[in-house]
mmCIF file of C-alpha atoms in Angstrom:
data_model
loop_
_atom_site.group_PDB
_atom_site.id
_atom_site.type_symbol
_atom_site.label_atom_id
_atom_site.label_comp_id
_atom_site.label_asym_id
_atom_site.label_seq_id
_atom_site.Cartn_x
_atom_site.Cartn_y
_atom_site.Cartn_z
ATOM 1 C CA UNK A 1 -29.803 36.061 -23.707
ATOM 2 C CA UNK A 2 -31.508 32.674 -23.667
ATOM 3 C CA UNK A 3 -31.898 31.420 -20.106
ATOM 4 C CA UNK A 4 -29.782 28.418 -19.150
ATOM 5 C CA UNK A 5 -31.864 25.259 -18.838
ATOM 6 C CA UNK A 6 -31.858 22.950 -15.811
ATOM 7 C CA UNK A 7 -33.767 19.670 -15.492
ATOM 8 C CA UNK A 8 -34.165 18.025 -12.089
ATOM 9 C CA UNK A 9 -34.594 14.332 -11.336
ATOM 10 C CA UNK A 10 -36.509 13.311 -8.205
ATOM 11 C CA UNK A 11 -38.010 10.116 -6.805
ATOM 12 C CA UNK A 12 -41.731 9.629 -6.104
ATOM 13 C CA UNK A 13 -41.434 10.972 -2.586
ATOM 14 C CA UNK A 14 -39.585 14.228 -3.304
ATOM 15 C CA UNK A 15 -41.515 14.515 -6.582
ATOM 16 C CA UNK A 16 -44.686 14.702 -4.450
ATOM 17 C CA UNK A 17 -46.400 11.690 -6.013
ATOM 18 C CA UNK A 18 -46.448 9.663 -2.823
ATOM 19 C CA UNK A 19 -44.552 7.461 -0.433
ATOM 20 C CA UNK A 20 -43.383 3.889 -0.654
ATOM 21 C CA UNK A 21 -46.759 2.794 -2.086
ATOM 22 C CA UNK A 22 -46.034 4.896 -5.173
ATOM 23 C CA UNK A 23 -42.482 3.546 -5.596
ATOM 24 C CA UNK A 24 -43.608 1.681 -8.704
ATOM 25 C CA UNK A 25 -44.439 4.864 -10.607
ATOM 26 C CA UNK A 26 -42.862 4.939 -14.087
ATOM 27 C CA UNK A 27 -40.998 8.111 -15.188
ATOM 28 C CA UNK A 28 -43.177 11.229 -15.414
ATOM 29 C CA UNK A 29 -42.243 14.569 -16.846
ATOM 30 C CA UNK A 30 -43.378 17.903 -15.371
ATOM 31 C CA UNK A 31 -42.548 21.028 -17.323
ATOM 32 C CA UNK A 32 -41.889 23.005 -14.151
ATOM 33 C CA UNK A 33 -39.932 22.731 -10.926
ATOM 34 C CA UNK A 34 -41.470 20.353 -8.341
ATOM 35 C CA UNK A 35 -40.570 19.888 -4.655
ATOM 36 C CA UNK A 36 -36.867 20.509 -3.967
ATOM 37 C CA UNK A 37 -36.521 21.698 -7.584
ATOM 38 C CA UNK A 38 -38.529 24.783 -6.521
ATOM 39 C CA UNK A 39 -36.003 25.427 -3.780
ATOM 40 C CA UNK A 40 -33.185 24.962 -6.256
ATOM 41 C CA UNK A 41 -34.778 27.451 -8.655
ATOM 42 C CA UNK A 42 -34.739 30.109 -5.935
ATOM 43 C CA UNK A 43 -31.047 29.528 -5.282
ATOM 44 C CA UNK A 44 -29.959 29.691 -8.936
ATOM 45 C CA UNK A 45 -28.964 32.935 -10.684
ATOM 46 C CA UNK A 46 -31.735 34.720 -12.599
ATOM 47 C CA UNK A 47 -30.662 33.536 -16.046
ATOM 48 C CA UNK A 48 -30.930 29.863 -15.008
ATOM 49 C CA UNK A 49 -34.303 28.204 -15.208
ATOM 50 C CA UNK A 50 -35.558 24.822 -14.043
ATOM 51 C CA UNK A 51 -37.493 23.938 -17.202
ATOM 52 C CA UNK A 52 -38.590 20.491 -16.125
ATOM 53 C CA UNK A 53 -38.664 17.855 -13.409
ATOM 54 C CA UNK A 54 -38.485 14.142 -14.149
ATOM 55 C CA UNK A 55 -39.982 12.006 -11.396
ATOM 56 C CA UNK A 56 -39.727 8.221 -11.140
ATOM 57 C CA UNK A 57 -40.521 5.687 -8.436
ATOM 58 C CA UNK A 58 -37.404 4.187 -6.848
ATOM 59 C CA UNK A 59 -38.596 0.614 -7.227
ATOM 60 C CA UNK A 60 -39.694 1.138 -10.791
ATOM 61 C CA UNK A 61 -36.345 2.639 -11.721
ATOM 62 C CA UNK A 62 -34.253 -0.088 -10.137
ATOM 63 C CA UNK A 63 -36.423 -2.954 -11.360
ATOM 64 C CA UNK A 64 -36.814 -1.619 -14.903
ATOM 65 C CA UNK A 65 -33.391 -0.068 -15.479
ATOM 66 C CA UNK A 66 -33.527 -0.297 -19.269
ATOM 67 C CA UNK A 67 -37.103 0.908 -19.725
ATOM 68 C CA UNK A 68 -36.789 3.694 -17.163
ATOM 69 C CA UNK A 69 -33.459 4.714 -18.649
ATOM 70 C CA UNK A 70 -34.833 4.866 -22.182
ATOM 71 C CA UNK A 71 -37.878 6.864 -21.106
ATOM 72 C CA UNK A 72 -35.767 9.363 -19.179
ATOM 73 C CA UNK A 73 -33.279 9.624 -22.007
ATOM 74 C CA UNK A 74 -36.015 10.660 -24.413
ATOM 75 C CA UNK A 75 -37.412 13.162 -21.862
ATOM 76 C CA UNK A 76 -33.953 14.695 -21.470
ATOM 77 C CA UNK A 77 -33.533 14.904 -25.227
ATOM 78 C CA UNK A 78 -36.800 16.822 -25.503
ATOM 79 C CA UNK A 79 -36.109 19.102 -22.537
ATOM 80 C CA UNK A 80 -32.535 19.756 -23.774
ATOM 81 C CA UNK A 81 -31.077 20.937 -20.446
ATOM 82 C CA UNK A 82 -27.632 22.480 -20.007
ATOM 83 C CA UNK A 83 -27.296 20.701 -16.652
ATOM 84 C CA UNK A 84 -29.161 17.835 -15.000
ATOM 85 C CA UNK A 85 -29.549 17.990 -11.217
ATOM 86 C CA UNK A 86 -30.414 14.602 -9.666
ATOM 87 C CA UNK A 87 -31.560 14.342 -6.057
ATOM 88 C CA UNK A 88 -30.183 14.982 -3.435
ATOM 89 C CA UNK A 89 -30.601 11.342 -2.456
ATOM 90 C CA UNK A 90 -28.812 11.498 0.931
ATOM 91 C CA UNK A 91 -28.304 7.880 2.026
ATOM 92 C CA UNK A 92 -31.302 6.412 0.193
ATOM 93 C CA UNK A 93 -29.743 3.556 -1.748
ATOM 94 C CA UNK A 94 -32.305 2.982 -4.489
ATOM 95 C CA UNK A 95 -32.751 6.719 -4.996
ATOM 96 C CA UNK A 96 -28.972 7.191 -5.109
ATOM 97 C CA UNK A 97 -28.610 4.449 -7.714
ATOM 98 C CA UNK A 98 -31.358 6.090 -9.770
ATOM 99 C CA UNK A 99 -29.739 9.545 -9.478
ATOM 100 C CA UNK A 100 -26.433 7.994 -10.516
ATOM 101 C CA UNK A 101 -27.964 6.207 -13.494
ATOM 102 C CA UNK A 102 -29.722 9.411 -14.605
ATOM 103 C CA UNK A 103 -26.382 11.240 -14.310
ATOM 104 C CA UNK A 104 -24.825 8.590 -16.512
ATOM 105 C CA UNK A 105 -27.579 9.014 -19.110
ATOM 106 C CA UNK A 106 -26.995 12.776 -19.044
ATOM 107 C CA UNK A 107 -23.233 12.234 -19.300
ATOM 108 C CA UNK A 108 -23.727 10.074 -22.371
ATOM 109 C CA UNK A 109 -25.861 12.822 -23.917
ATOM 110 C CA UNK A 110 -23.040 15.277 -23.243
ATOM 111 C CA UNK A 111 -24.930 17.010 -20.421
ATOM 112 C CA UNK A 112 -23.088 17.626 -17.140
ATOM 113 C CA UNK A 113 -24.835 16.342 -14.017
ATOM 114 C CA UNK A 114 -24.876 17.430 -10.384
ATOM 115 C CA UNK A 115 -26.172 15.236 -7.587
ATOM 116 C CA UNK A 116 -26.056 15.070 -3.811
ATOM 117 C CA UNK A 117 -25.440 11.974 -1.727
ATOM 118 C CA UNK A 118 -24.091 10.708 1.563
ATOM 119 C CA UNK A 119 -20.617 9.197 0.853
ATOM 120 C CA UNK A 120 -21.755 5.661 1.654
ATOM 121 C CA UNK A 121 -24.708 5.749 -0.713
ATOM 122 C CA UNK A 122 -24.035 2.896 -3.201
ATOM 123 C CA UNK A 123 -24.833 5.382 -5.979
ATOM 124 C CA UNK A 124 -21.523 7.092 -5.193
ATOM 125 C CA UNK A 125 -19.394 3.998 -5.769
ATOM 126 C CA UNK A 126 -21.254 3.017 -8.931
ATOM 127 C CA UNK A 127 -21.664 6.360 -10.667
ATOM 128 C CA UNK A 128 -19.165 8.814 -9.152
ATOM 129 C CA UNK A 129 -17.417 9.413 -12.470
ATOM 130 C CA UNK A 130 -20.587 10.658 -14.179
ATOM 131 C CA UNK A 131 -21.607 13.461 -11.829
ATOM 132 C CA UNK A 132 -20.406 16.075 -9.434
ATOM 133 C CA UNK A 133 -21.918 14.482 -6.334
ATOM 134 C CA UNK A 134 -22.114 17.022 -3.527
ATOM 135 C CA UNK A 135 -21.448 15.390 -0.162
ATOM 136 C CA UNK A 136 -24.610 15.527 1.956
ATOM 137 C CA UNK A 137 -25.668 14.288 5.364
ATOM 138 C CA UNK A 138 -27.348 10.906 5.581
ATOM 139 C CA UNK A 139 -30.948 12.104 5.791
ATOM 140 C CA UNK A 140 -33.288 14.660 4.265
ATOM 141 C CA UNK A 141 -32.724 16.788 7.366
ATOM 142 C CA UNK A 142 -29.624 17.949 5.465
ATOM 143 C CA UNK A 143 -31.667 19.415 2.584
ATOM 144 C CA UNK A 144 -30.981 22.958 3.741
ATOM 145 C CA UNK A 145 -27.214 22.464 3.428
ATOM 146 C CA UNK A 146 -27.359 20.266 0.331
ATOM 147 C CA UNK A 147 -29.440 22.453 -1.972
ATOM 148 C CA UNK A 148 -27.318 25.638 -1.761
ATOM 149 C CA UNK A 149 -24.139 23.643 -2.389
ATOM 150 C CA UNK A 150 -25.723 21.898 -5.373
ATOM 151 C CA UNK A 151 -27.102 25.203 -6.686
ATOM 152 C CA UNK A 152 -23.703 26.882 -6.387
ATOM 153 C CA UNK A 153 -21.948 24.176 -8.367
ATOM 154 C CA UNK A 154 -24.776 24.044 -10.933
ATOM 155 C CA UNK A 155 -24.466 27.795 -11.461
ATOM 156 C CA UNK A 156 -20.709 27.495 -11.920
ATOM 157 C CA UNK A 157 -21.176 24.868 -14.610
ATOM 158 C CA UNK A 158 -23.896 26.923 -16.342
ATOM 159 C CA UNK A 159 -21.688 30.015 -16.343
ATOM 160 C CA UNK A 160 -18.721 28.053 -17.674
ATOM 161 C CA UNK A 161 -16.633 28.793 -14.622
ATOM 162 C CA UNK A 162 -13.764 26.416 -13.898
ATOM 163 C CA UNK A 163 -14.702 23.697 -11.409
ATOM 164 C CA UNK A 164 -12.197 23.283 -8.583
ATOM 165 C CA UNK A 165 -11.069 20.178 -6.738
ATOM 166 C CA UNK A 166 -13.535 18.015 -4.788
ATOM 167 C CA UNK A 167 -12.373 19.606 -1.540
ATOM 168 C CA UNK A 168 -12.804 23.170 -2.823
ATOM 169 C CA UNK A 169 -16.253 22.568 -4.268
ATOM 170 C CA UNK A 170 -17.595 20.030 -1.776
ATOM 171 C CA UNK A 171 -18.266 17.211 -4.208
ATOM 172 C CA UNK A 172 -17.130 13.612 -3.790
ATOM 173 C CA UNK A 173 -14.034 12.624 -5.727
ATOM 174 C CA UNK A 174 -14.882 11.387 -9.196
ATOM 175 C CA UNK A 175 -11.625 9.434 -9.370
ATOM 176 C CA UNK A 176 -10.425 11.715 -12.162
ATOM 177 C CA UNK A 177 -6.891 13.078 -12.124
ATOM 178 C CA UNK A 178 -6.247 16.430 -13.761
ATOM 179 C CA UNK A 179 -3.063 18.382 -14.391
ATOM 180 C CA UNK A 180 -2.570 21.492 -12.291
ATOM 181 C CA UNK A 181 0.253 23.988 -11.926
ATOM 182 C CA UNK A 182 1.782 24.359 -8.475
ATOM 183 C CA UNK A 183 4.640 26.445 -7.100
ATOM 184 C CA UNK A 184 6.583 23.742 -5.325
ATOM 185 C CA UNK A 185 7.984 20.695 -7.042
ATOM 186 C CA UNK A 186 7.030 17.175 -5.968
ATOM 187 C CA UNK A 187 10.086 16.434 -3.822
ATOM 188 C CA UNK A 188 9.531 19.587 -1.771
ATOM 189 C CA UNK A 189 5.835 18.857 -1.317
ATOM 190 C CA UNK A 190 6.599 15.275 -0.298
ATOM 191 C CA UNK A 191 9.156 16.389 2.317
ATOM 192 C CA UNK A 192 6.703 19.001 3.644
ATOM 193 C CA UNK A 193 4.072 16.311 4.085
ATOM 194 C CA UNK A 194 6.551 13.931 5.692
ATOM 195 C CA UNK A 195 7.705 16.579 8.199
ATOM 196 C CA UNK A 196 4.112 17.352 9.094
ATOM 197 C CA UNK A 197 3.376 13.664 9.493
ATOM 198 C CA UNK A 198 6.399 13.165 11.765
ATOM 199 C CA UNK A 199 5.395 16.221 13.791
ATOM 200 C CA UNK A 200 1.913 14.771 14.163
ATOM 201 C CA UNK A 201 0.364 17.696 12.276
ATOM 202 C CA UNK A 202 -2.490 17.523 9.784
ATOM 203 C CA UNK A 203 -1.544 17.224 6.133
ATOM 204 C CA UNK A 204 -3.474 16.568 2.982
ATOM 205 C CA UNK A 205 -2.298 13.730 0.795
ATOM 206 C CA UNK A 206 -2.202 14.432 -2.933
ATOM 207 C CA UNK A 207 -3.094 10.853 -3.748
ATOM 208 C CA UNK A 208 -5.410 9.078 -1.354
ATOM 209 C CA UNK A 209 -4.929 5.332 -1.509
ATOM 210 C CA UNK A 210 -8.006 3.828 -3.169
ATOM 211 C CA UNK A 211 -10.075 1.242 -1.398
ATOM 212 C CA UNK A 212 -9.119 -2.321 -2.303
ATOM 213 C CA UNK A 213 -11.323 -5.279 -1.643
ATOM 214 C CA UNK A 214 -10.182 -8.472 -0.035
ATOM 215 C CA UNK A 215 -10.618 -11.985 -1.392
ATOM 216 C CA UNK A 216 -10.374 -15.105 0.750
ATOM 217 C CA UNK A 217 -7.335 -17.192 -0.202
ATOM 218 C CA UNK A 218 -8.226 -20.036 -2.547
ATOM 219 C CA UNK A 219 -7.560 -23.617 -1.500
ATOM 220 C CA UNK A 220 -4.108 -24.911 -2.421
ATOM 221 C CA UNK A 221 -3.404 -27.277 -5.294
ATOM 222 C CA UNK A 222 -3.352 -30.926 -4.278
ATOM 223 C CA UNK A 223 -1.008 -32.037 -7.028
ATOM 224 C CA UNK A 224 1.216 -29.768 -9.112
ATOM 225 C CA UNK A 225 2.152 -32.560 -11.511
ATOM 226 C CA UNK A 226 -1.377 -32.750 -12.912
ATOM 227 C CA UNK A 227 -2.223 -29.033 -12.649
ATOM 228 C CA UNK A 228 -2.745 -26.667 -15.561
ATOM 229 C CA UNK A 229 -0.953 -23.405 -14.747
ATOM 230 C CA UNK A 230 -1.696 -20.115 -16.529
ATOM 231 C CA UNK A 231 0.577 -17.088 -16.794
ATOM 232 C CA UNK A 232 -0.847 -13.596 -16.358
ATOM 233 C CA UNK A 233 1.153 -10.366 -16.145
ATOM 234 C CA UNK A 234 0.720 -6.668 -15.511
ATOM 235 C CA UNK A 235 4.240 -6.179 -16.897
ATOM 236 C CA UNK A 236 3.042 -5.460 -20.423
ATOM 237 C CA UNK A 237 4.618 -8.421 -22.265
ATOM 238 C CA UNK A 238 3.074 -8.542 -25.755
ATOM 239 C CA UNK A 239 3.967 -9.950 -29.171
ATOM 240 C CA UNK A 240 6.458 -7.686 -30.945
ATOM 241 C CA UNK A 241 4.705 -4.648 -32.390
ATOM 242 C CA UNK A 242 1.997 -4.691 -29.660
ATOM 243 C CA UNK A 243 -0.822 -5.851 -31.984
ATOM 244 C CA UNK A 244 -3.625 -4.835 -29.583
ATOM 245 C CA UNK A 245 -2.010 -1.457 -28.935
ATOM 246 C CA UNK A 246 -2.142 -1.824 -25.160
ATOM 247 C CA UNK A 247 -1.331 1.629 -23.793
ATOM 248 C CA UNK A 248 1.993 2.176 -21.988
ATOM 249 C CA UNK A 249 0.066 3.862 -19.173
ATOM 250 C CA UNK A 250 -3.549 3.676 -17.938
ATOM 251 C CA UNK A 251 -4.236 0.602 -20.055
ATOM 252 C CA UNK A 252 -7.777 0.415 -21.401
ATOM 253 C CA UNK A 253 -7.530 -3.294 -22.252
ATOM 254 C CA UNK A 254 -5.680 -6.564 -21.814
ATOM 255 C CA UNK A 255 -4.416 -9.024 -24.422
ATOM 256 C CA UNK A 256 -4.503 -12.808 -24.738
ATOM 257 C CA UNK A 257 -1.603 -14.369 -26.619
ATOM 258 C CA UNK A 258 -0.875 -17.849 -27.912
ATOM 259 C CA UNK A 259 2.275 -19.511 -26.573
ATOM 260 C CA UNK A 260 1.355 -23.097 -27.440
ATOM 261 C CA UNK A 261 4.412 -23.417 -29.703
ATOM 262 C CA UNK A 262 6.729 -21.197 -27.701
ATOM 263 C CA UNK A 263 9.416 -22.657 -25.437
ATOM 264 C CA UNK A 264 11.021 -19.337 -24.491
ATOM 265 C CA UNK A 265 10.161 -15.668 -25.081
ATOM 266 C CA UNK A 266 12.683 -14.210 -27.502
ATOM 267 C CA UNK A 267 13.366 -10.538 -28.079
ATOM 268 C CA UNK A 268 12.553 -10.830 -31.797
ATOM 269 C CA UNK A 269 9.028 -12.104 -31.050
ATOM 270 C CA UNK A 270 7.994 -10.442 -27.778
ATOM 271 C CA UNK A 271 8.532 -7.126 -26.014
ATOM 272 C CA UNK A 272 7.030 -5.015 -23.248
ATOM 273 C CA UNK A 273 4.442 -2.299 -23.840
ATOM 274 C CA UNK A 274 4.811 -1.024 -20.273
ATOM 275 C CA UNK A 275 5.829 2.578 -19.605
ATOM 276 C CA UNK A 276 7.254 3.849 -16.341
ATOM 277 C CA UNK A 277 10.130 1.398 -15.987
ATOM 278 C CA UNK A 278 13.250 0.944 -18.098
ATOM 279 C CA UNK A 279 12.117 -1.550 -20.743
ATOM 280 C CA UNK A 280 15.644 -2.513 -21.863
ATOM 281 C CA UNK A 281 15.878 -5.652 -19.690
ATOM 282 C CA UNK A 282 12.381 -6.913 -20.469
ATOM 283 C CA UNK A 283 12.876 -6.322 -24.185
ATOM 284 C CA UNK A 284 16.247 -8.092 -24.111
ATOM 285 C CA UNK A 285 14.667 -11.170 -22.547
ATOM 286 C CA UNK A 286 10.896 -11.093 -21.932
ATOM 287 C CA UNK A 287 11.319 -14.259 -19.794
ATOM 288 C CA UNK A 288 12.598 -11.863 -17.120
ATOM 289 C CA UNK A 289 9.001 -10.661 -16.727
ATOM 290 C CA UNK A 290 7.034 -13.680 -17.939
ATOM 291 C CA UNK A 291 8.925 -16.911 -17.173
ATOM 292 C CA UNK A 292 7.708 -19.020 -20.100
ATOM 293 C CA UNK A 293 11.104 -20.703 -20.538
ATOM 294 C CA UNK A 294 11.230 -22.066 -16.994
ATOM 295 C CA UNK A 295 7.575 -23.120 -16.889
ATOM 296 C CA UNK A 296 8.005 -24.967 -20.190
ATOM 297 C CA UNK A 297 11.026 -26.741 -18.718
ATOM 298 C CA UNK A 298 9.058 -27.691 -15.589
ATOM 299 C CA UNK A 299 6.241 -28.949 -17.812
ATOM 300 C CA UNK A 300 8.665 -31.190 -19.748
ATOM 301 C CA UNK A 301 10.093 -32.518 -16.499
ATOM 302 C CA UNK A 302 6.590 -33.383 -15.336
ATOM 303 C CA UNK A 303 6.767 -31.019 -12.343
ATOM 304 C CA UNK A 304 3.606 -29.296 -13.530
ATOM 305 C CA UNK A 305 0.848 -30.895 -15.581
ATOM 306 C CA UNK A 306 0.571 -28.313 -18.314
ATOM 307 C CA UNK A 307 1.315 -24.683 -19.100
ATOM 308 C CA UNK A 308 -1.939 -23.117 -20.327
ATOM 309 C CA UNK A 309 -1.427 -22.333 -24.059
ATOM 310 C CA UNK A 310 -2.226 -18.622 -23.739
ATOM 311 C CA UNK A 311 -1.005 -15.864 -21.493
ATOM 312 C CA UNK A 312 -2.869 -12.699 -20.555
ATOM 313 C CA UNK A 313 -1.165 -9.332 -20.305
ATOM 314 C CA UNK A 314 -1.967 -5.767 -19.464
ATOM 315 C CA UNK A 315 0.044 -2.763 -18.348
ATOM 316 C CA UNK A 316 -0.136 -1.997 -14.636
ATOM 317 C CA UNK A 317 1.258 1.531 -14.953
ATOM 318 C CA UNK A 318 -1.410 4.009 -13.819
ATOM 319 C CA UNK A 319 -4.236 1.577 -14.611
ATOM 320 C CA UNK A 320 -7.262 2.305 -12.458
ATOM 321 C CA UNK A 321 -8.344 -0.179 -9.828
ATOM 322 C CA UNK A 322 -11.800 -0.307 -11.409
ATOM 323 C CA UNK A 323 -10.359 -1.333 -14.779
ATOM 324 C CA UNK A 324 -7.950 -3.797 -13.198
ATOM 325 C CA UNK A 325 -10.859 -5.458 -11.393
ATOM 326 C CA UNK A 326 -12.769 -5.626 -14.683
ATOM 327 C CA UNK A 327 -9.877 -7.271 -16.554
ATOM 328 C CA UNK A 328 -9.171 -9.662 -13.675
ATOM 329 C CA UNK A 329 -12.778 -10.750 -13.533
ATOM 330 C CA UNK A 330 -12.951 -11.425 -17.281
ATOM 331 C CA UNK A 331 -9.642 -13.296 -17.276
ATOM 332 C CA UNK A 332 -10.491 -15.355 -14.188
ATOM 333 C CA UNK A 333 -13.862 -16.430 -15.601
ATOM 334 C CA UNK A 334 -12.216 -17.558 -18.805
ATOM 335 C CA UNK A 335 -9.474 -19.458 -16.977
ATOM 336 C CA UNK A 336 -11.985 -21.240 -14.743
ATOM 337 C CA UNK A 337 -14.065 -22.210 -17.781
ATOM 338 C CA UNK A 338 -10.959 -23.517 -19.532
ATOM 339 C CA UNK A 339 -10.125 -25.797 -16.612
ATOM 340 C CA UNK A 340 -7.037 -23.926 -15.428
ATOM 341 C CA UNK A 341 -6.089 -24.892 -11.861
ATOM 342 C CA UNK A 342 -3.817 -22.052 -10.752
ATOM 343 C CA UNK A 343 -2.317 -18.755 -11.894
ATOM 344 C CA UNK A 344 1.182 -17.328 -11.744
ATOM 345 C CA UNK A 345 0.789 -13.546 -11.889
ATOM 346 C CA UNK A 346 3.878 -11.434 -12.438
ATOM 347 C CA UNK A 347 4.267 -7.695 -11.969
ATOM 348 C CA UNK A 348 7.030 -5.252 -12.699
ATOM 349 C CA UNK B 1 -13.055 -22.739 -4.113
ATOM 350 C CA UNK B 2 -11.669 -20.266 -6.627
ATOM 351 C CA UNK B 3 -8.306 -20.295 -8.359
ATOM 352 C CA UNK B 4 -5.144 -20.085 -6.295
ATOM 353 C CA UNK B 5 -2.963 -17.252 -7.591
ATOM 354 C CA UNK B 6 0.610 -16.443 -6.696
ATOM 355 C CA UNK B 7 1.780 -12.890 -7.253
ATOM 356 C CA UNK B 8 5.463 -12.625 -8.131
ATOM 357 C CA UNK B 9 6.466 -9.004 -7.640
ATOM 358 C CA UNK B 10 9.270 -6.842 -6.359
ATOM 359 C CA UNK B 11 7.349 -4.255 -4.370
ATOM 360 C CA UNK B 12 5.589 -6.622 -1.988
ATOM 361 C CA UNK B 13 3.965 -3.813 0.072
ATOM 362 C CA UNK B 14 1.910 -2.878 -3.007
ATOM 363 C CA UNK B 15 0.919 -6.493 -3.440
ATOM 364 C CA UNK B 16 -0.189 -6.570 0.212
ATOM 365 C CA UNK B 17 -2.127 -3.312 -0.219
ATOM 366 C CA UNK B 18 -4.028 -4.553 -3.258
ATOM 367 C CA UNK B 19 -4.898 -7.806 -1.513
ATOM 368 C CA UNK B 20 -2.817 -10.633 -2.999
ATOM 369 C CA UNK B 21 -2.900 -13.726 -0.788
ATOM 370 C CA UNK B 22 0.162 -15.647 -1.980
ATOM 371 C CA UNK B 23 3.129 -13.384 -2.663
ATOM 372 C CA UNK B 24 6.631 -14.316 -3.799
ATOM 373 C CA UNK B 25 9.231 -11.521 -3.809
ATOM 374 C CA UNK B 26 11.030 -10.856 -7.086
ATOM 375 C CA UNK B 27 14.395 -9.388 -8.041
ATOM 376 C CA UNK B 28 13.833 -5.858 -9.347
ATOM 377 C CA UNK B 29 11.070 -3.793 -10.933
ATOM 378 C CA UNK B 30 12.408 -3.900 -14.532
ATOM 379 C CA UNK B 31 13.466 -7.570 -14.267
ATOM 380 C CA UNK B 32 11.395 -9.343 -11.624
ATOM 381 C CA UNK B 33 12.484 -12.804 -12.769
ATOM 382 C CA UNK B 34 16.032 -12.225 -13.913
ATOM 383 C CA UNK B 35 19.237 -10.359 -13.374
ATOM 384 C CA UNK B 36 21.123 -8.956 -16.356
ATOM 385 C CA UNK B 37 24.334 -8.919 -14.327
ATOM 386 C CA UNK B 38 24.407 -12.709 -14.221
ATOM 387 C CA UNK B 39 25.441 -15.054 -17.013
ATOM 388 C CA UNK B 40 22.714 -16.762 -19.028
ATOM 389 C CA UNK B 41 22.835 -20.064 -17.142
ATOM 390 C CA UNK B 42 22.990 -18.461 -13.720
ATOM 391 C CA UNK B 43 20.164 -16.083 -14.571
ATOM 392 C CA UNK B 44 17.955 -18.914 -15.701
ATOM 393 C CA UNK B 45 18.771 -20.773 -12.484
ATOM 394 C CA UNK B 46 17.681 -17.746 -10.479
ATOM 395 C CA UNK B 47 14.429 -17.547 -12.459
ATOM 396 C CA UNK B 48 13.782 -21.247 -11.914
ATOM 397 C CA UNK B 49 14.290 -20.842 -8.165
ATOM 398 C CA UNK B 50 11.688 -18.059 -7.997
ATOM 399 C CA UNK B 51 9.183 -19.952 -10.156
ATOM 400 C CA UNK B 52 9.640 -23.123 -8.089
ATOM 401 C CA UNK B 53 8.977 -21.142 -4.939
ATOM 402 C CA UNK B 54 5.879 -19.644 -6.548
ATOM 403 C CA UNK B 55 4.602 -23.094 -7.534
ATOM 404 C CA UNK B 56 5.322 -24.378 -4.028
ATOM 405 C CA UNK B 57 3.240 -21.501 -2.599
ATOM 406 C CA UNK B 58 0.285 -22.685 -4.691
ATOM 407 C CA UNK B 59 0.353 -26.004 -2.836
ATOM 408 C CA UNK B 60 0.407 -24.429 0.640
ATOM 409 C CA UNK B 61 -2.807 -23.676 2.500
ATOM 410 C CA UNK B 62 -2.939 -20.032 3.599
ATOM 411 C CA UNK B 63 -5.558 -18.355 5.731
ATOM 412 C CA UNK B 64 -4.266 -14.814 5.373
ATOM 413 C CA UNK B 65 -2.029 -12.763 3.083
ATOM 414 C CA UNK B 66 1.342 -14.533 3.041
ATOM 415 C CA UNK B 67 4.688 -13.402 1.695
ATOM 416 C CA UNK B 68 6.853 -16.452 0.968
ATOM 417 C CA UNK B 69 10.275 -15.197 1.986
ATOM 418 C CA UNK B 70 13.424 -17.310 1.654
#
């Protein structure tokens, strides 16, 4: 049987080129294991071989993302690994970002990636979805614990064994939800957790609350009667037929829709694309989710300066925080550029 | 600096968790700005009341997350 192929990615230090003075080294390919990759080789099963090590300076990588990425991509294509192992980077930020970016390149080539980082390494936040990142200590003193854990997971992937949950395998959550079969139904599990919580016992949540950032409150409007107000909703209001095909759950996009000639949202022209709540009431009168009728009235009465001629909509149901932040940022930039003064955001 | 935003929503604890700064409570999840049990005129009046409160919140200085209750 052909041996399984592993390629390692290391920075200049672990790749034994040199210290900080060599951090500007462009990507180099070695057709053998180097440094920690030698240790990894010893921990892998016999039919798994480290066929190459790619080494790049941390500064070079982070300052020449495109060039370094392209060079490493072509090295990976030539080496054709079954798994890429990047790092471990511990809490080294630049190295972690490089390991993450290399994992992403591998991911895009259809190659699974394993890395190792301290949870606060910025590489975790930026690239967690592209690799199984084994949780390590914050310094290279943890190499002895990190390598066996990374080798074990690498071997599992190479042998096509099912990969368990982050807790079982010791990797940091990739933010990916998968379906599993369990014996007890949700209500029972929820009550069990609640009882444990009340009793002050340890329990493991099935859905940790993601981290949300905080934004300082914006200054108030000085004068409503001259302000341009925009409507934005996560309630899924779209033109009838949902022309952009916004998904009813885990929306991958938002829409922007013209209401310049609309005085009220009627059921024959608008509807909701949102799953997870009874859509009857929103479909009957979309104003119940997006109050165009009332804002138009207030505009005519001169209470507000102007209703912005477009509204933005996405579906909040199951949409990831990362995507929501992305949509919000795009929408907010556009609204600021268009001279909008304030936003009314509605959610179902 | 920035755009003031008011979040009209029913489940205000979620709004607080995700970090909205100006929050106006709504009626119900499937009809935040309405109530199908009311007549057309009454329902529109209810919607107008909520929107007016939301617009008012945009003119108020806030230093921290604020839920504009009745």
